[in-house]
Amino acid sequence: MSWGMIATWRMAHDGVTQASEALSNNGQAGDAIETTIRTVEDYPYYKSVGFGGLPNAEGILEMDAAFMDGDTFKIGAVAGITDTKNPISVARKLSDEKFNSFRVGDGATKYAMLNGFERKNMLTQRAHRIWEKRVEEIAKSNLSPYDGHDTIGAISLDTNGSMAAGTSSSGLFMKKPGRVGDSPLSGSGFYVDSEIGGATATGLGEDLMKGCLAYEIVRQMGEGKTPQEACDQAVYTFHDTLTKRYGKAGAFSLVAMNNTGQWGVATNVEFTFSVANDQEKPAIYLANMGENHQTIIEPITQEWLDAYEKRIKAPID
Ligand code: GLY
């Protein structure tokens, strides 16, 4: 039986590589999601997820995460959770709850503490300094405060044919307290059905929610489209519709995998992702929106990776 995993952004790659090893040895789809997302949440130089994530306008780091089991449709989610080491693990645990499975703010943090999850100050000095600098810049100029919403979203398929999905994000940099994006919202940030496939999103949550694109991609795969056809059709059609009717489409990118391990991607900005299955070794690709509603996908170059490494670790003065 085939297995596979796809996840958003270059930052997912180490986790995808680790989870792929487990999936190829009959590891479980839900475990693959949790492993992958925890590696991103734990890495201090990724400034849009977990430890090291950028805070809201008041300097508080509020995080969102979700987990979905594609066999049972169980979903757990947290929004605006604070001081908690791995929001994805809290979301996964919540997916076992029949009621109260989506918790926000203090309710989410209290749930994590009461259930033995590790309490941790997730705001690094580096993230705090980036926030301070942005506050100074905004005071000096008319700069838009909003930036950076690179969510980790992942879809996995195991050799039993089970699928799972997960997301984790610190959301939009400088968001207002209590603002929640697409990442913990079923259908917008993620969706998975083991009998069809799954999809997950990264990008501007306010616009992703307008299209419920993760669900739309799964729905189209269910009608027989390949993941790539479903991504191209759902994402670019919505990009055009939103541009026409709302005046502008924010940045968004989606990845999908079906229940045979085939995958697809669509994006309206330059976007990286990591993917592996029983036919393809874990690899990072670069995607861009091409003409005629098709995605251009190319292998990442060493030059790109070197520049990325330098950029995320650049000193903050
Ligand atoms: N996509 C993450 C967010 O908008 O919060």
Coordinates of C-alpha atoms and ligand atoms in Angstrom, one line a residue:
M1 CA 0.0 0.0 0.0
S2 CA 1.3 3.5 -0.8
W3 CA 2.1 6.2 1.8
G4 CA 2.9 9.9 1.4
M5 CA 3.3 13.2 3.1
I6 CA 3.1 16.8 1.8
A7 CA 3.6 20.0 3.8
T8 CA 3.9 23.8 3.3
W9 CA 7.2 25.6 3.1
R10 CA 10.8 24.7 3.2
M11 CA 10.6 24.7 7.0
A12 CA 8.6 21.5 6.9
H13 CA 11.3 19.5 5.2
D14 CA 13.2 18.1 8.2
G15 CA 9.9 16.9 9.7
V16 CA 8.7 15.5 6.5
T17 CA 11.9 13.5 6.1
Q18 CA 11.6 12.2 9.6
A19 CA 7.9 11.3 9.3
S20 CA 8.5 9.7 5.9
E21 CA 11.0 7.3 7.4
A22 CA 8.3 6.3 9.9
L23 CA 5.5 6.1 7.3
S24 CA 7.7 3.8 5.1
N25 CA 7.9 1.5 8.1
N26 CA 4.1 1.4 8.6
G27 CA 4.0 4.4 10.9
Q28 CA 0.6 6.0 11.5
A29 CA -0.7 9.1 9.6
G30 CA -1.6 11.1 12.7
D31 CA 1.8 10.5 14.2
A32 CA 3.5 11.7 11.0
I33 CA 1.5 15.0 11.2
E34 CA 2.4 15.5 14.9
T35 CA 6.1 14.7 14.4
T36 CA 6.4 17.0 11.4
I37 CA 4.6 20.0 12.9
R38 CA 6.4 19.6 16.3
T39 CA 9.8 19.9 14.5
V40 CA 8.7 23.2 13.0
E41 CA 7.1 24.5 16.3
D42 CA 10.4 23.7 18.2
Y43 CA 12.8 25.5 15.8
P44 CA 13.5 29.1 17.1
Y45 CA 14.4 30.6 13.7
Y46 CA 10.9 30.0 12.0
K47 CA 9.2 33.2 12.9
S48 CA 5.6 32.2 12.0
V49 CA 5.1 29.0 14.0
G50 CA 5.5 28.0 17.6
F51 CA 8.7 28.9 19.5
G52 CA 10.2 32.0 17.9
G53 CA 6.9 32.9 16.3
L54 CA 6.2 36.7 16.0
P55 CA 3.7 38.2 18.5
N56 CA 0.6 40.3 18.1
A57 CA 0.3 44.1 18.2
E58 CA 0.6 44.0 22.0
G59 CA 3.7 41.8 22.0
I60 CA 1.9 38.6 23.0
L61 CA 2.5 35.4 21.1
E62 CA -0.9 33.9 20.3
M63 CA -0.8 30.6 18.4
D64 CA -3.4 28.6 16.4
A65 CA -3.3 24.9 15.5
A66 CA -5.6 22.1 14.3
F67 CA -5.5 18.4 13.8
M68 CA -7.9 16.2 11.7
D69 CA -8.3 12.5 11.4
G70 CA -9.4 11.5 7.9
D71 CA -10.9 8.2 8.9
T72 CA -13.3 9.5 11.6
F73 CA -13.4 13.2 10.7
K74 CA -12.4 13.9 14.3
I75 CA -11.1 17.5 14.6
G76 CA -9.3 19.3 17.5
A77 CA -8.3 22.9 17.3
V78 CA -6.9 25.7 19.4
A79 CA -6.8 29.4 18.7
G80 CA -5.0 32.2 20.6
I81 CA -3.3 29.7 22.8
T82 CA -0.3 31.1 24.7
D83 CA 2.8 29.8 26.6
T84 CA 2.4 26.2 25.4
K85 CA 5.2 24.3 23.8
N86 CA 3.4 22.3 21.1
P87 CA 0.0 23.6 20.1
I88 CA -0.4 20.8 17.5
S89 CA -0.2 18.2 20.2
V90 CA -2.9 20.0 22.2
A91 CA -5.1 20.2 19.1
R92 CA -4.6 16.4 18.5
K93 CA -5.6 15.6 22.0
L94 CA -8.7 17.8 21.7
S95 CA -9.7 15.8 18.6
D96 CA -10.5 13.0 21.0
E97 CA -13.1 15.1 22.8
K98 CA -16.7 14.7 21.7
F99 CA -17.6 18.2 23.0
N100 CA -15.4 21.4 23.5
S101 CA -13.0 20.2 20.9
F102 CA -12.1 23.7 19.5
R103 CA -10.8 25.9 22.4
V104 CA -9.7 29.5 22.2
G105 CA -7.6 32.0 24.3
D106 CA -7.4 31.2 28.0
G107 CA -9.7 28.2 27.6
A108 CA -7.2 26.6 25.2
T109 CA -4.2 27.4 27.5
K110 CA -6.0 26.1 30.6
Y111 CA -6.9 22.9 28.8
A112 CA -3.3 22.4 27.8
M113 CA -2.1 23.0 31.4
L114 CA -4.7 20.8 32.9
N115 CA -3.8 18.0 30.5
G116 CA -0.1 18.0 31.2
F117 CA 1.2 19.8 28.2
E118 CA 4.5 21.6 28.7
R119 CA 4.2 25.3 29.7
K120 CA 6.9 27.4 28.0
N121 CA 7.5 31.0 27.2
M122 CA 7.3 30.8 23.4
L123 CA 8.4 34.4 22.7
T124 CA 12.1 34.4 21.9
Q125 CA 14.3 37.5 22.4
R126 CA 14.8 37.5 18.7
A127 CA 11.1 37.6 18.0
H128 CA 10.6 40.3 20.6
R129 CA 13.3 42.4 19.0
I130 CA 11.7 42.0 15.6
W131 CA 8.4 43.2 17.1
E132 CA 10.1 46.2 18.8
K133 CA 11.7 47.2 15.5
R134 CA 8.4 46.9 13.7
V135 CA 6.6 49.0 16.3
E136 CA 9.3 51.7 15.8
E137 CA 9.0 51.5 12.0
I138 CA 5.2 51.8 12.1
A139 CA 5.5 54.9 14.4
K140 CA 7.9 56.5 11.8
S141 CA 6.0 55.7 8.6
N142 CA 2.7 54.7 7.2
L143 CA 3.9 51.1 6.8
S144 CA 1.3 48.4 6.9
P145 CA 1.9 46.5 10.1
Y146 CA 0.7 43.2 8.8
D147 CA 3.2 40.7 7.5
G148 CA 4.2 37.0 7.6
H149 CA 1.7 34.2 7.8
D150 CA 3.7 31.2 6.8
T151 CA 1.7 28.4 8.4
I152 CA 2.9 24.9 8.5
G153 CA 0.2 22.7 7.1
A154 CA 0.6 19.0 6.4
I155 CA -1.3 16.1 5.0
S156 CA -0.2 12.4 5.5
L157 CA -1.2 9.0 4.2
D158 CA -0.2 5.8 5.8
T159 CA 0.1 2.2 4.6
N160 CA -3.2 1.3 6.1
G161 CA -4.9 3.9 3.9
S162 CA -5.5 6.3 6.8
M163 CA -5.0 10.0 6.3
A164 CA -4.6 13.0 8.6
A165 CA -4.1 16.8 8.4
G166 CA -2.6 19.4 10.7
T167 CA -1.7 23.0 10.9
S168 CA 0.2 25.3 13.3
S169 CA 0.7 29.1 13.1
S170 CA 1.4 32.2 15.1
G171 CA -0.8 33.9 12.5
L172 CA -0.3 37.3 11.0
F173 CA 2.5 39.4 12.5
M174 CA 1.1 42.4 14.5
K175 CA -2.4 40.9 14.4
K176 CA -4.9 42.5 16.9
P177 CA -5.3 40.5 20.1
G178 CA -7.8 37.7 19.5
R179 CA -7.5 37.7 15.7
V180 CA -7.7 34.2 14.3
G181 CA -6.8 33.1 10.8
D182 CA -7.7 30.1 8.7
S183 CA -5.3 27.7 10.3
P184 CA -7.6 26.2 13.0
L185 CA -10.7 26.4 10.8
S186 CA -11.9 23.2 9.2
G187 CA -12.4 23.6 5.4
S188 CA -10.3 26.8 5.2
G189 CA -6.9 25.9 6.7
F190 CA -7.2 22.1 6.3
Y191 CA -9.5 19.2 5.4
V192 CA -9.0 15.5 5.0
D193 CA -11.1 12.5 4.1
S194 CA -9.2 9.2 4.0
E195 CA -11.5 7.9 1.2
I196 CA -10.5 10.9 -1.0
G197 CA -7.5 12.9 0.2
G198 CA -6.6 16.1 2.0
A199 CA -5.6 19.7 1.5
T200 CA -4.1 22.4 3.6
A201 CA -3.4 26.1 3.3
T202 CA -0.9 28.9 4.1
G203 CA -1.4 32.5 3.4
L204 CA -3.6 35.4 4.4
G205 CA -6.2 33.8 6.6
E206 CA -8.7 36.6 6.1
D207 CA -8.8 35.8 2.4
L208 CA -8.4 32.0 2.6
M209 CA -11.6 31.9 4.8
K210 CA -13.5 33.5 2.0
G211 CA -13.0 30.5 -0.2
C212 CA -12.9 27.5 2.1
L213 CA -10.2 26.3 -0.4
A214 CA -9.0 23.2 1.5
Y215 CA -12.5 21.7 1.5
E216 CA -13.1 22.8 -2.1
I217 CA -9.9 20.9 -3.2
V218 CA -11.0 17.8 -1.4
R219 CA -14.5 18.0 -2.9
Q220 CA -13.0 18.3 -6.4
M221 CA -10.7 15.3 -5.8
G222 CA -13.8 13.4 -4.7
E223 CA -15.3 14.2 -8.1
G224 CA -12.3 12.5 -9.8
K225 CA -9.8 15.3 -10.3
T226 CA -6.1 14.6 -9.6
P227 CA -4.7 16.7 -6.7
Q228 CA -2.9 19.0 -9.2
E229 CA -6.1 19.5 -11.3
A230 CA -8.1 20.2 -8.1
C231 CA -5.6 22.6 -6.7
D232 CA -5.3 24.5 -10.0
Q233 CA -9.0 24.7 -10.5
A234 CA -9.9 25.7 -6.9
V235 CA -7.1 28.1 -6.2
Y236 CA -6.8 30.1 -9.5
T237 CA -10.6 30.3 -10.0
F238 CA -11.0 31.7 -6.5
H239 CA -8.0 34.0 -7.0
D240 CA -9.7 35.5 -10.1
T241 CA -13.2 35.6 -8.4
L242 CA -11.8 37.4 -5.3
T243 CA -9.8 39.8 -7.4
K244 CA -13.0 40.7 -9.4
R245 CA -15.5 40.9 -6.6
Y246 CA -13.4 42.0 -3.6
G247 CA -10.8 44.0 -5.5
K248 CA -7.7 42.1 -4.4
A249 CA -6.6 38.6 -3.5
G250 CA -4.1 38.2 -0.6
A251 CA -1.3 35.7 -0.9
F252 CA -2.3 32.1 -0.6
S253 CA -0.9 28.6 -1.4
L254 CA -2.4 25.2 -1.0
V255 CA -1.0 21.6 -1.1
A256 CA -3.0 18.4 -1.5
M257 CA -2.5 14.7 -1.5
N258 CA -5.0 12.0 -2.5
N259 CA -5.5 8.6 -1.0
T260 CA -3.0 7.0 -3.4
G261 CA -0.2 9.4 -2.5
Q262 CA -0.5 11.6 -5.6
W263 CA 0.0 15.3 -4.8
G264 CA -0.7 18.8 -6.1
V265 CA 0.0 22.4 -5.3
A266 CA -1.3 25.8 -6.4
T267 CA -0.2 29.3 -5.3
N268 CA -0.5 32.9 -6.2
V269 CA 2.9 33.8 -4.8
E270 CA 6.4 32.2 -4.8
F271 CA 6.0 29.2 -2.5
T272 CA 8.1 26.3 -1.3
F273 CA 6.9 22.9 -0.1
S274 CA 8.2 19.5 0.9
V275 CA 6.8 16.2 -0.3
A276 CA 7.6 12.5 -0.2
N277 CA 5.8 9.2 -1.0
D278 CA 6.7 5.6 -1.7
Q279 CA 7.9 6.5 -5.2
E280 CA 9.6 9.9 -4.4
K281 CA 12.3 10.6 -1.8
P282 CA 11.6 13.7 0.4
A283 CA 12.3 16.8 -1.7
I284 CA 11.7 20.5 -1.5
Y285 CA 10.2 22.2 -4.6
L286 CA 9.5 25.8 -5.6
A287 CA 6.1 26.7 -7.0
N288 CA 4.8 29.7 -8.8
M289 CA 1.6 30.7 -10.5
G290 CA 1.9 30.1 -14.2
E291 CA -0.1 31.4 -17.1
N292 CA -3.4 29.6 -18.0
H293 CA -4.2 28.6 -14.4
Q294 CA -1.4 26.0 -14.1
T295 CA 1.3 25.8 -11.4
I296 CA 5.0 25.9 -12.3
I297 CA 6.9 23.5 -10.0
E298 CA 10.7 23.2 -10.0
P299 CA 13.2 21.6 -7.7
I300 CA 14.7 23.9 -5.2
T301 CA 18.3 25.0 -5.9
Q302 CA 21.2 25.0 -3.4
E303 CA 21.6 28.7 -4.0
W304 CA 18.0 29.3 -2.9
L305 CA 18.5 27.1 0.2
D306 CA 21.7 28.9 1.2
A307 CA 20.1 32.3 0.8
Y308 CA 17.1 31.2 2.9
E309 CA 19.4 29.9 5.7
K310 CA 21.2 33.2 5.7
R311 CA 18.0 35.2 5.8
I312 CA 16.3 33.4 8.7
K313 CA 19.4 33.6 10.8
A314 CA 20.5 37.1 9.9
P315 CA 21.4 39.2 13.0
I316 CA 18.7 41.6 14.2
D317 CA 20.3 44.9 15.2
Ligands
GLY1 N1 -2.6 31.5 7.5 C1 -2.4 31.9 8.8 C2 -3.1 33.1 9.2 O1 -3.6 33.9 8.4 O2 -3.2 33.3 10.4

